């Protein structure tokens, strides 16, 4: 879900970067007609998805066929992809965000919130439609828990189910993305106001006004804007965990053998954390997560269902996987991969523009800017997914390395503990083992990668070498981008 939310906000950021390249009335439509054309297909897609999910639920209820569940899962995936595609068309071609701004003004965050509200509402409607299927799966899982003596959680109401999904799936990405968009818009607004004020300053403020005018000099303005954006983004990602802890339902993990064991793991892996948290999902999710770039604001979260359902060895494997993301610095490196992707597209576009005349005005210029922006986003998403999946494989391998203890090679028992944890996560979350996800790949593929590690030296694994190559490519691309920017600035 985070993948789709990132694209929703990225489309808005792309629209903002195009300036006046897009506007309402591109098809000669009135405001009401534009709104109807923007919102109508989203509503129709949500309704079509509801009808398919309703049929799948009835088939599941009548026959118990897993094909009905597979159909529902595919329909939700297709529905979300359709929502994102319609959102991109509405924002970049139809001019939905421009219509919002013409109606209420360019208010910080308000217009962007209204811009992404329709697709988010359509996605929420799909969760609403999926609830009967989720309820049937929960009730079946409850019977199994009764039989095995495991904890049983009450089945949430439809409203509680919808709120839980919005809170734990959408807000995870929407909160930091909203903060980033708000910072960028506020910074640019302040920069524009400073430039206007610099031309009409009182004489006593002459040095400050000179500085305000200087930051708008050609070449300087671009660097100041980029630097300001990066500072804000860094602050959001640095302090974001403090906000996310309040957004999610979390409590500190209580004292006891399990907490002592997990804290010992943090010490052995040299990963500082502020707190170990129980992520209360009321049994709806078996998962773990780590948030925070630095120890004073870093939290490790393990869901209640994970702690209640998995054996201690598998809990330790999940914990080691999460600590691996910190130890291997996956979060900042993923950000580096994203910046490298944008830099690579910018370098290629600059090189192409020197060979092929680039349109400077009119519909051709708008189409070219949109194509360049969409191409940049596609390259970044492909590179992000490629790197993210390999970082997950490395985190799995790190867990096996940790569980192997003092053994010089990866042991069969260590691999099976991590592979078993993945199996438990898939089974308890009702995730097909072969289902592919953009950031993590499939459970089956991750288990296959793990089992190929048995007998290999713990300090020389193939996935570690592959990740080092990814990081090297990102560094080279970023260095080239900075070098070209410096040369152009000096020129």
CSV table of C-alpha atoms in Angstrom, one decimal:
chain,number,residue,atom,x,y,z
A,1,UNK,CA,0.0,0.0,0.0
A,2,UNK,CA,2.9,2.4,0.7
A,3,UNK,CA,4.0,2.0,-2.9
A,4,UNK,CA,0.6,3.4,-4.2
A,5,UNK,CA,0.5,6.2,-1.6
A,6,UNK,CA,4.0,7.3,-2.6
A,7,UNK,CA,3.0,7.5,-6.3
A,8,UNK,CA,-0.1,9.6,-5.4
A,9,UNK,CA,2.0,12.2,-3.6
A,10,UNK,CA,4.8,12.0,-6.2
A,11,UNK,CA,2.3,12.9,-9.0
A,12,UNK,CA,1.3,16.0,-7.0
A,13,UNK,CA,5.0,16.9,-6.6
A,14,UNK,CA,5.5,16.4,-10.3
A,15,UNK,CA,2.6,18.7,-11.1
A,16,UNK,CA,4.1,21.4,-8.8
A,17,UNK,CA,7.4,21.1,-10.5
A,18,UNK,CA,5.9,21.8,-13.9
A,19,UNK,CA,4.9,25.3,-13.1
A,20,UNK,CA,2.2,26.5,-15.5
A,21,UNK,CA,2.6,23.6,-17.9
A,22,UNK,CA,-0.8,22.1,-16.9
A,23,UNK,CA,-4.1,23.9,-16.5
A,24,UNK,CA,-7.8,23.5,-16.5
A,25,UNK,CA,-9.7,23.8,-19.7
A,26,UNK,CA,-7.2,21.6,-21.7
A,27,UNK,CA,-10.2,19.9,-23.4
A,28,UNK,CA,-12.4,23.0,-23.5
A,29,UNK,CA,-14.4,21.8,-20.4
A,30,UNK,CA,-16.0,23.9,-17.7
A,31,UNK,CA,-15.1,23.5,-14.1
A,32,UNK,CA,-18.1,21.3,-13.4
A,33,UNK,CA,-17.4,19.2,-16.4
A,34,UNK,CA,-13.7,18.8,-15.4
A,35,UNK,CA,-14.8,17.8,-11.9
A,36,UNK,CA,-17.3,15.2,-13.2
A,37,UNK,CA,-14.7,13.8,-15.6
A,38,UNK,CA,-12.1,13.6,-12.8
A,39,UNK,CA,-14.4,12.1,-10.1
A,40,UNK,CA,-16.8,10.0,-12.1
A,41,UNK,CA,-14.3,7.3,-13.3
A,42,UNK,CA,-12.9,6.9,-9.8
A,43,UNK,CA,-16.4,6.3,-8.5
A,44,UNK,CA,-17.2,3.9,-11.3
A,45,UNK,CA,-13.9,2.0,-10.6
A,46,UNK,CA,-14.7,1.7,-6.9
A,47,UNK,CA,-18.2,0.5,-7.7
A,48,UNK,CA,-17.0,-2.1,-10.2
A,49,UNK,CA,-14.4,-3.4,-7.6
A,50,UNK,CA,-17.2,-3.6,-5.0
A,51,UNK,CA,-19.3,-5.8,-7.3
A,52,UNK,CA,-16.5,-8.1,-8.1
A,53,UNK,CA,-15.5,-8.4,-4.4
A,54,UNK,CA,-19.1,-9.0,-3.5
A,55,UNK,CA,-19.3,-11.9,-6.0
A,56,UNK,CA,-16.0,-13.3,-4.7
A,57,UNK,CA,-17.3,-13.2,-1.1
A,58,UNK,CA,-20.4,-15.0,-2.0
A,59,UNK,CA,-18.4,-17.7,-3.9
A,60,UNK,CA,-16.0,-18.0,-0.9
A,61,UNK,CA,-18.9,-18.3,1.6
A,62,UNK,CA,-20.8,-20.9,-0.6
A,63,UNK,CA,-17.9,-23.1,-1.6
A,64,UNK,CA,-14.8,-22.2,0.4
A,65,UNK,CA,-12.9,-22.0,-2.8
A,66,UNK,CA,-9.5,-20.3,-2.5
A,67,UNK,CA,-9.9,-19.2,-6.1
A,68,UNK,CA,-12.4,-16.7,-4.8
A,69,UNK,CA,-9.8,-15.3,-2.5
A,70,UNK,CA,-7.2,-15.1,-5.3
A,71,UNK,CA,-9.8,-13.3,-7.5
A,72,UNK,CA,-10.5,-10.8,-4.7
A,73,UNK,CA,-6.8,-10.2,-4.1
A,74,UNK,CA,-6.1,-9.6,-7.8
A,75,UNK,CA,-9.1,-7.3,-8.1
A,76,UNK,CA,-7.9,-5.1,-5.2
A,77,UNK,CA,-4.4,-4.9,-6.8
A,78,UNK,CA,-5.9,-4.0,-10.2
A,79,UNK,CA,-8.3,-1.5,-8.6
A,80,UNK,CA,-5.5,0.3,-6.8
A,81,UNK,CA,-3.4,0.5,-10.0
A,82,UNK,CA,-6.4,1.9,-11.8
A,83,UNK,CA,-7.0,4.5,-9.1
A,84,UNK,CA,-3.4,5.6,-9.4
A,85,UNK,CA,-3.5,5.8,-13.2
A,86,UNK,CA,-6.7,7.9,-13.1
A,87,UNK,CA,-5.2,10.1,-10.5
A,88,UNK,CA,-2.1,10.7,-12.7
A,89,UNK,CA,-4.4,11.5,-15.6
A,90,UNK,CA,-6.6,13.9,-13.6
A,91,UNK,CA,-3.6,15.8,-12.1
A,92,UNK,CA,-1.2,16.0,-15.1
A,93,UNK,CA,-3.6,16.1,-18.1
A,94,UNK,CA,-7.1,17.0,-17.0
A,95,UNK,CA,-6.0,19.7,-14.5
A,96,UNK,CA,-7.9,18.6,-11.4
A,97,UNK,CA,-5.4,20.1,-9.0
A,98,UNK,CA,-5.5,23.4,-11.0
A,99,UNK,CA,-9.3,23.4,-10.7
A,100,UNK,CA,-9.0,23.0,-6.9
A,101,UNK,CA,-6.6,25.9,-6.8
A,102,UNK,CA,-8.8,28.1,-8.9
A,103,UNK,CA,-11.6,27.4,-6.5
A,104,UNK,CA,-10.0,27.8,-3.1
A,105,UNK,CA,-6.6,29.4,-3.9
A,106,UNK,CA,-3.1,27.9,-3.5
A,107,UNK,CA,-3.2,27.3,0.2
A,108,UNK,CA,-0.4,25.5,1.9
A,109,UNK,CA,-1.3,21.7,2.0
A,110,UNK,CA,-5.0,22.3,1.6
A,111,UNK,CA,-5.1,22.2,-2.2
A,112,UNK,CA,-2.7,19.2,-2.2
A,113,UNK,CA,-4.9,17.4,0.4
A,114,UNK,CA,-8.0,17.9,-1.8
A,115,UNK,CA,-6.0,16.8,-4.8
A,116,UNK,CA,-5.2,13.3,-3.3
A,117,UNK,CA,-8.5,13.0,-1.4
A,118,UNK,CA,-10.5,11.4,-4.3
A,119,UNK,CA,-8.0,8.5,-5.0
A,120,UNK,CA,-7.6,7.9,-1.3
A,121,UNK,CA,-11.4,7.8,-0.9
A,122,UNK,CA,-11.6,5.2,-3.7
A,123,UNK,CA,-9.0,3.1,-2.0
A,124,UNK,CA,-10.8,3.3,1.3
A,125,UNK,CA,-14.0,2.2,-0.5
A,126,UNK,CA,-12.2,-0.9,-1.7
A,127,UNK,CA,-11.2,-1.8,1.8
A,128,UNK,CA,-14.9,-1.3,2.8
A,129,UNK,CA,-15.9,-3.7,0.1
A,130,UNK,CA,-13.2,-6.3,1.1
A,131,UNK,CA,-14.3,-6.4,4.7
A,132,UNK,CA,-16.7,-9.4,4.4
A,133,UNK,CA,-13.9,-11.5,2.9
A,134,UNK,CA,-11.5,-10.4,5.7
A,135,UNK,CA,-14.1,-11.2,8.3
A,136,UNK,CA,-14.6,-14.7,6.9
A,137,UNK,CA,-10.8,-15.3,7.0
A,138,UNK,CA,-10.6,-14.0,10.6
A,139,UNK,CA,-13.4,-16.3,11.7
A,140,UNK,CA,-11.8,-19.3,10.1
A,141,UNK,CA,-8.4,-18.3,11.8
A,142,UNK,CA,-10.2,-18.0,15.2
A,143,UNK,CA,-11.4,-21.6,15.0
A,144,UNK,CA,-7.8,-22.7,14.4
A,145,UNK,CA,-6.6,-20.6,17.3
A,146,UNK,CA,-9.2,-22.2,19.5
A,147,UNK,CA,-8.0,-25.6,18.5
A,148,UNK,CA,-4.3,-24.8,19.2
A,149,UNK,CA,-4.9,-22.8,22.3
A,150,UNK,CA,-3.5,-19.5,20.9
A,151,UNK,CA,-4.8,-16.1,21.9
A,152,UNK,CA,-8.1,-15.1,20.2
A,153,UNK,CA,-8.8,-11.5,19.1
A,154,UNK,CA,-12.3,-10.1,18.6
A,155,UNK,CA,-13.3,-9.6,15.0
A,156,UNK,CA,-13.4,-5.8,14.4
A,157,UNK,CA,-16.4,-4.0,13.0
A,158,UNK,CA,-16.4,-2.6,9.5
A,159,UNK,CA,-15.6,0.9,10.6
A,160,UNK,CA,-12.8,-0.3,12.9
A,161,UNK,CA,-11.3,-2.4,10.1
A,162,UNK,CA,-11.4,0.6,7.7
A,163,UNK,CA,-9.8,2.9,10.3
A,164,UNK,CA,-7.1,0.3,11.1
A,165,UNK,CA,-6.1,0.0,7.4
A,166,UNK,CA,-6.0,3.7,6.9
A,167,UNK,CA,-4.0,4.2,10.1
A,168,UNK,CA,-1.5,1.5,9.6
A,169,UNK,CA,-1.2,1.4,5.8
A,170,UNK,CA,-2.0,4.9,4.4
A,171,UNK,CA,-0.8,7.2,7.3
A,172,UNK,CA,2.5,5.4,7.4
A,173,UNK,CA,3.4,7.0,4.1
A,174,UNK,CA,0.9,9.9,4.0
A,175,UNK,CA,2.1,11.6,7.2
A,176,UNK,CA,5.8,12.0,6.2
A,177,UNK,CA,4.9,12.8,2.6
A,178,UNK,CA,2.4,15.4,3.8
A,179,UNK,CA,5.1,17.0,5.9
A,180,UNK,CA,7.5,17.0,3.0
A,181,UNK,CA,5.1,18.6,0.6
A,182,UNK,CA,4.1,21.1,3.3
A,183,UNK,CA,7.8,22.0,4.0
A,184,UNK,CA,8.6,22.4,0.2
A,185,UNK,CA,5.6,24.6,-0.4
A,186,UNK,CA,6.2,26.8,2.7
A,187,UNK,CA,9.9,27.2,1.9
A,188,UNK,CA,9.2,28.3,-1.6
A,189,UNK,CA,6.5,30.7,-0.4
A,190,UNK,CA,8.9,32.3,2.1
A,191,UNK,CA,11.6,32.5,-0.6
A,192,UNK,CA,9.2,34.3,-3.0
A,193,UNK,CA,8.1,36.7,-0.3
A,194,UNK,CA,11.7,37.4,0.7
A,195,UNK,CA,12.5,38.2,-2.9
A,196,UNK,CA,9.6,40.6,-3.2
A,197,UNK,CA,10.5,42.3,0.1
A,198,UNK,CA,14.1,42.7,-1.0
A,199,UNK,CA,13.1,45.2,-3.7
A,200,UNK,CA,11.1,47.5,-1.3
A,201,UNK,CA,13.0,47.3,2.0
A,202,UNK,CA,13.6,50.1,4.5
A,203,UNK,CA,17.1,51.5,4.3
A,204,UNK,CA,17.9,50.2,7.8
A,205,UNK,CA,17.4,46.7,6.6
A,206,UNK,CA,19.7,47.0,3.6
A,207,UNK,CA,22.1,44.1,4.4
A,208,UNK,CA,19.2,41.7,4.9
A,209,UNK,CA,17.4,42.9,1.7
A,210,UNK,CA,20.7,42.5,-0.2
A,211,UNK,CA,20.8,38.9,1.0
A,212,UNK,CA,17.2,38.4,0.0
A,213,UNK,CA,18.0,39.6,-3.5
A,214,UNK,CA,21.2,37.6,-3.7
A,215,UNK,CA,19.4,34.3,-3.2
A,216,UNK,CA,17.3,35.0,-6.3
A,217,UNK,CA,20.3,35.5,-8.5
A,218,UNK,CA,20.5,33.0,-11.4
A,219,UNK,CA,22.3,29.9,-10.3
A,220,UNK,CA,22.1,30.8,-6.6
A,221,UNK,CA,18.3,30.5,-6.5
A,222,UNK,CA,18.4,26.9,-7.7
A,223,UNK,CA,21.0,25.8,-5.2
A,224,UNK,CA,19.2,27.6,-2.3
A,225,UNK,CA,15.9,26.0,-3.3
A,226,UNK,CA,17.4,22.5,-3.6
A,227,UNK,CA,19.3,22.9,-0.3
A,228,UNK,CA,16.2,24.1,1.5
A,229,UNK,CA,14.2,21.1,0.1
A,230,UNK,CA,16.9,18.6,1.3
A,231,UNK,CA,17.1,20.2,4.8
A,232,UNK,CA,13.3,19.9,5.2
A,233,UNK,CA,13.2,16.3,3.9
A,234,UNK,CA,16.1,15.3,6.2
A,235,UNK,CA,14.3,16.9,9.2
A,236,UNK,CA,11.1,15.0,8.4
A,237,UNK,CA,12.8,11.7,8.1
A,238,UNK,CA,14.9,12.4,11.2
A,239,UNK,CA,12.0,13.4,13.5
A,240,UNK,CA,9.2,11.5,11.7
A,241,UNK,CA,9.3,8.5,14.1
A,242,UNK,CA,8.2,10.7,17.0
A,243,UNK,CA,5.0,11.5,15.1
A,244,UNK,CA,4.5,8.0,13.8
A,245,UNK,CA,4.6,6.5,17.3
A,246,UNK,CA,1.5,8.7,18.1
A,247,UNK,CA,-0.2,7.9,14.8
A,248,UNK,CA,0.1,4.2,15.4
A,249,UNK,CA,-1.3,2.4,18.5
A,250,UNK,CA,1.9,1.4,20.3
A,251,UNK,CA,3.0,0.7,23.9
A,252,UNK,CA,6.4,-0.2,25.3
A,253,UNK,CA,7.2,-3.9,25.4
A,254,UNK,CA,6.8,-5.0,29.0
A,255,UNK,CA,9.7,-6.3,31.2
A,256,UNK,CA,10.4,-10.0,31.0
A,257,UNK,CA,12.5,-12.6,29.3
A,258,UNK,CA,11.4,-11.6,25.8
A,259,UNK,CA,12.4,-8.0,26.3
A,260,UNK,CA,15.7,-9.0,27.9
A,261,UNK,CA,16.4,-11.2,24.9
A,262,UNK,CA,15.6,-8.6,22.3
A,263,UNK,CA,17.6,-5.9,24.1
A,264,UNK,CA,20.5,-8.3,24.2
A,265,UNK,CA,20.2,-8.6,20.5
A,266,UNK,CA,20.4,-4.8,20.1
A,267,UNK,CA,23.6,-4.8,22.1
A,268,UNK,CA,25.2,-7.6,20.2
A,269,UNK,CA,24.4,-6.0,16.8
A,270,UNK,CA,25.5,-2.6,18.1
A,271,UNK,CA,22.1,-1.0,17.2
A,272,UNK,CA,20.9,1.7,19.6
A,273,UNK,CA,17.2,2.1,20.0
A,274,UNK,CA,15.1,4.4,22.1
A,275,UNK,CA,12.3,1.9,22.8
A,276,UNK,CA,11.0,-1.6,21.9
A,277,UNK,CA,7.3,-1.2,21.2
A,278,UNK,CA,4.3,-3.5,20.9
A,279,UNK,CA,2.4,-2.4,17.8
A,280,UNK,CA,-1.2,-3.1,18.8
A,281,UNK,CA,-3.2,-4.3,15.7
A,282,UNK,CA,-5.7,-6.3,17.7
A,283,UNK,CA,-4.4,-9.5,16.0
A,284,UNK,CA,-4.9,-8.2,12.5
A,285,UNK,CA,-1.3,-8.1,11.4
A,286,UNK,CA,1.8,-10.2,11.9
A,287,UNK,CA,4.7,-7.9,11.2
A,288,UNK,CA,7.7,-6.0,12.5
A,289,UNK,CA,9.2,-2.6,11.6
A,290,UNK,CA,12.0,-0.3,12.6
A,291,UNK,CA,11.7,3.5,12.5
A,292,UNK,CA,14.3,6.2,12.9
A,293,UNK,CA,17.7,7.1,11.4
A,294,UNK,CA,19.4,7.8,14.8
A,295,UNK,CA,19.2,6.0,18.1
A,296,UNK,CA,17.5,8.8,20.1
A,297,UNK,CA,14.4,8.6,17.8
A,298,UNK,CA,14.7,5.0,16.7
A,299,UNK,CA,12.0,2.5,17.6
A,300,UNK,CA,11.6,-1.2,16.9
A,301,UNK,CA,8.0,-2.3,16.6
A,302,UNK,CA,6.7,-5.9,16.8
A,303,UNK,CA,2.9,-6.5,16.4
A,304,UNK,CA,0.9,-8.1,19.1
A,305,UNK,CA,-0.1,-11.0,16.9
A,306,UNK,CA,3.6,-11.7,16.0
A,307,UNK,CA,4.6,-11.9,19.7
A,308,UNK,CA,1.6,-14.1,20.5
A,309,UNK,CA,1.8,-16.4,17.5
A,310,UNK,CA,5.4,-17.0,16.6
A,311,UNK,CA,7.9,-19.3,18.5
A,312,UNK,CA,10.7,-17.4,20.3
A,313,UNK,CA,13.3,-18.4,17.7
A,314,UNK,CA,11.2,-16.9,14.9
A,315,UNK,CA,10.5,-13.8,16.9
A,316,UNK,CA,14.3,-13.4,17.3
A,317,UNK,CA,14.7,-13.9,13.5
A,318,UNK,CA,12.2,-11.2,12.8
A,319,UNK,CA,13.9,-8.9,15.3
A,320,UNK,CA,17.3,-9.6,13.6
A,321,UNK,CA,15.8,-8.8,10.2
A,322,UNK,CA,14.6,-5.4,11.5
A,323,UNK,CA,17.9,-4.6,13.1
A,324,UNK,CA,19.7,-5.5,9.8
A,325,UNK,CA,17.9,-2.5,8.2
A,326,UNK,CA,19.6,-0.3,10.7
A,327,UNK,CA,23.0,-2.0,10.8
A,328,UNK,CA,23.3,-2.0,7.0
A,329,UNK,CA,21.9,1.5,6.8
A,330,UNK,CA,19.2,0.5,4.3
A,331,UNK,CA,16.9,3.5,4.9
A,332,UNK,CA,19.4,6.3,4.0
A,333,UNK,CA,20.7,4.1,1.1
A,334,UNK,CA,17.2,3.8,-0.3
A,335,UNK,CA,17.0,7.6,-0.2
A,336,UNK,CA,20.3,7.7,-2.0
A,337,UNK,CA,19.1,5.3,-4.7
A,338,UNK,CA,16.0,7.5,-5.3
A,339,UNK,CA,18.2,10.7,-5.6
A,340,UNK,CA,20.5,8.7,-7.9
A,341,UNK,CA,17.6,7.8,-10.1
A,342,UNK,CA,16.4,11.4,-10.5
A,343,UNK,CA,20.0,12.5,-11.1
A,344,UNK,CA,20.5,9.9,-13.8
A,345,UNK,CA,17.4,11.0,-15.6
A,346,UNK,CA,18.4,14.6,-15.3
A,347,UNK,CA,21.9,13.9,-16.7
A,348,UNK,CA,20.4,11.9,-19.6
A,349,UNK,CA,17.8,14.6,-20.3
A,350,UNK,CA,20.5,17.3,-20.3
A,351,UNK,CA,22.6,15.3,-22.7
A,352,UNK,CA,19.6,14.6,-25.0
A,353,UNK,CA,18.6,18.3,-25.0
A,354,UNK,CA,22.0,19.2,-26.4
A,355,UNK,CA,21.4,16.8,-29.3
A,356,UNK,CA,17.7,17.3,-29.9
A,357,UNK,CA,15.9,20.7,-29.8
A,358,UNK,CA,13.7,20.8,-26.7
A,359,UNK,CA,10.3,22.6,-27.2
A,360,UNK,CA,10.1,25.8,-25.1
A,361,UNK,CA,6.5,26.7,-25.3
A,362,UNK,CA,3.0,25.5,-26.1
A,363,UNK,CA,1.4,22.1,-25.9
A,364,UNK,CA,4.6,20.4,-27.1
A,365,UNK,CA,6.5,21.8,-24.2
A,366,UNK,CA,3.9,20.8,-21.7
A,367,UNK,CA,3.8,17.2,-23.2
A,368,UNK,CA,7.6,17.0,-23.1
A,369,UNK,CA,7.8,18.2,-19.5
A,370,UNK,CA,5.1,15.7,-18.4
A,371,UNK,CA,6.9,12.9,-20.3
A,372,UNK,CA,10.2,13.8,-18.7
A,373,UNK,CA,8.6,13.9,-15.2
A,374,UNK,CA,6.8,10.7,-15.7
A,375,UNK,CA,9.9,9.0,-17.1
A,376,UNK,CA,11.9,10.3,-14.0
A,377,UNK,CA,9.3,8.8,-11.7
A,378,UNK,CA,9.3,5.5,-13.5
A,379,UNK,CA,13.1,5.2,-13.4
A,380,UNK,CA,13.1,6.0,-9.7
A,381,UNK,CA,10.4,3.5,-8.9
A,382,UNK,CA,12.1,0.8,-10.9
A,383,UNK,CA,15.4,1.5,-9.2
A,384,UNK,CA,13.8,1.8,-5.8
A,385,UNK,CA,12.0,-1.5,-6.1
A,386,UNK,CA,15.1,-3.3,-7.4
A,387,UNK,CA,17.3,-2.0,-4.5
A,388,UNK,CA,14.5,-2.5,-1.9
A,389,UNK,CA,14.0,-6.2,-2.7
A,390,UNK,CA,17.8,-6.8,-2.5
A,391,UNK,CA,18.0,-5.0,0.8
A,392,UNK,CA,15.2,-7.3,2.1
A,393,UNK,CA,17.3,-10.3,1.0
A,394,UNK,CA,20.3,-8.9,2.8
A,395,UNK,CA,18.2,-8.4,5.9
A,396,UNK,CA,17.0,-12.0,5.7
A,397,UNK,CA,20.7,-13.1,5.3
A,398,UNK,CA,21.7,-10.9,8.2
A,399,UNK,CA,19.2,-12.7,10.4
A,400,UNK,CA,20.6,-16.1,9.4
A,401,UNK,CA,24.1,-14.8,10.1
A,402,UNK,CA,23.0,-13.7,13.5
A,403,UNK,CA,21.1,-16.9,14.3
A,404,UNK,CA,24.1,-19.0,13.3
A,405,UNK,CA,26.0,-17.7,16.3
A,406,UNK,CA,29.7,-18.4,16.3
A,407,UNK,CA,29.5,-20.8,13.4
A,408,UNK,CA,31.9,-19.7,10.5
A,409,UNK,CA,29.2,-20.8,8.0
A,410,UNK,CA,25.5,-20.2,7.7
A,411,UNK,CA,23.7,-23.1,9.4
A,412,UNK,CA,20.7,-25.0,8.3
A,413,UNK,CA,18.9,-24.3,11.6
A,414,UNK,CA,19.5,-20.6,11.3
A,415,UNK,CA,18.2,-20.5,7.8
A,416,UNK,CA,15.1,-22.5,8.7
A,417,UNK,CA,14.3,-20.3,11.6
A,418,UNK,CA,14.2,-17.2,9.4
A,419,UNK,CA,12.4,-19.1,6.5
A,420,UNK,CA,9.9,-20.4,9.1
A,421,UNK,CA,9.3,-16.9,10.3
A,422,UNK,CA,8.5,-15.8,6.8
A,423,UNK,CA,6.2,-18.8,6.4
A,424,UNK,CA,4.4,-17.9,9.6
A,425,UNK,CA,4.0,-14.3,8.5
A,426,UNK,CA,2.5,-15.4,5.1
A,427,UNK,CA,0.1,-17.9,6.7
A,428,UNK,CA,-1.1,-15.7,9.5
A,429,UNK,CA,-1.5,-12.7,7.2
A,430,UNK,CA,-3.2,-14.7,4.6
A,431,UNK,CA,-0.6,-13.8,2.0
A,432,UNK,CA,0.1,-16.3,-0.9
A,433,UNK,CA,3.7,-17.3,-0.7
A,434,UNK,CA,4.2,-16.6,-4.4
A,435,UNK,CA,2.5,-13.2,-4.4
A,436,UNK,CA,5.0,-10.5,-5.6
A,437,UNK,CA,5.2,-7.1,-4.0
A,438,UNK,CA,7.2,-4.2,-5.3
A,439,UNK,CA,9.4,-3.6,-2.2
A,440,UNK,CA,9.8,-7.1,-0.8
A,441,UNK,CA,9.4,-9.6,-3.7
A,442,UNK,CA,7.6,-12.8,-2.7
A,443,UNK,CA,7.8,-14.9,0.4
A,444,UNK,CA,8.7,-18.0,-1.7
A,445,UNK,CA,11.6,-16.2,-3.5
A,446,UNK,CA,12.9,-14.9,-0.1
A,447,UNK,CA,12.8,-18.5,1.3
A,448,UNK,CA,14.6,-19.8,-1.8
A,449,UNK,CA,17.3,-17.1,-1.4
A,450,UNK,CA,17.7,-18.0,2.2
A,451,UNK,CA,18.1,-21.8,1.7
A,452,UNK,CA,20.8,-21.1,-0.9
A,453,UNK,CA,23.0,-19.6,1.9
A,454,UNK,CA,23.4,-22.9,3.9
A,455,UNK,CA,27.1,-23.7,4.2
A,456,UNK,CA,28.4,-20.4,2.9
A,457,UNK,CA,30.9,-18.3,4.9
A,458,UNK,CA,28.9,-15.9,7.1
A,459,UNK,CA,31.3,-13.0,6.3
A,460,UNK,CA,31.2,-13.4,2.5
A,461,UNK,CA,27.7,-13.8,1.2
A,462,UNK,CA,26.7,-13.1,-2.4
A,463,UNK,CA,23.9,-10.8,-1.4
A,464,UNK,CA,26.4,-8.6,0.5
A,465,UNK,CA,28.5,-8.2,-2.6
A,466,UNK,CA,25.5,-7.4,-4.7
A,467,UNK,CA,24.3,-4.7,-2.3
A,468,UNK,CA,27.8,-3.2,-2.3
A,469,UNK,CA,27.6,-2.9,-6.1
A,470,UNK,CA,24.2,-1.2,-5.9
A,471,UNK,CA,25.6,1.4,-3.4
A,472,UNK,CA,28.6,2.0,-5.6
A,473,UNK,CA,26.5,2.7,-8.6
A,474,UNK,CA,24.4,5.1,-6.6
A,475,UNK,CA,27.5,6.9,-5.3
A,476,UNK,CA,28.9,7.2,-8.8
A,477,UNK,CA,25.7,8.6,-10.3
A,478,UNK,CA,25.3,11.1,-7.5
A,479,UNK,CA,29.0,12.2,-7.8
A,480,UNK,CA,28.6,12.7,-11.6
A,481,UNK,CA,25.4,14.7,-11.0
A,482,UNK,CA,27.1,17.0,-8.5
A,483,UNK,CA,30.2,17.3,-10.7
A,484,UNK,CA,28.1,18.3,-13.7
A,485,UNK,CA,26.2,20.8,-11.6
A,486,UNK,CA,29.3,22.4,-10.3
A,487,UNK,CA,30.8,22.7,-13.8
A,488,UNK,CA,27.6,24.2,-15.2
A,489,UNK,CA,27.5,26.7,-12.3
A,490,UNK,CA,31.1,27.8,-12.8
A,491,UNK,CA,30.4,28.0,-16.5
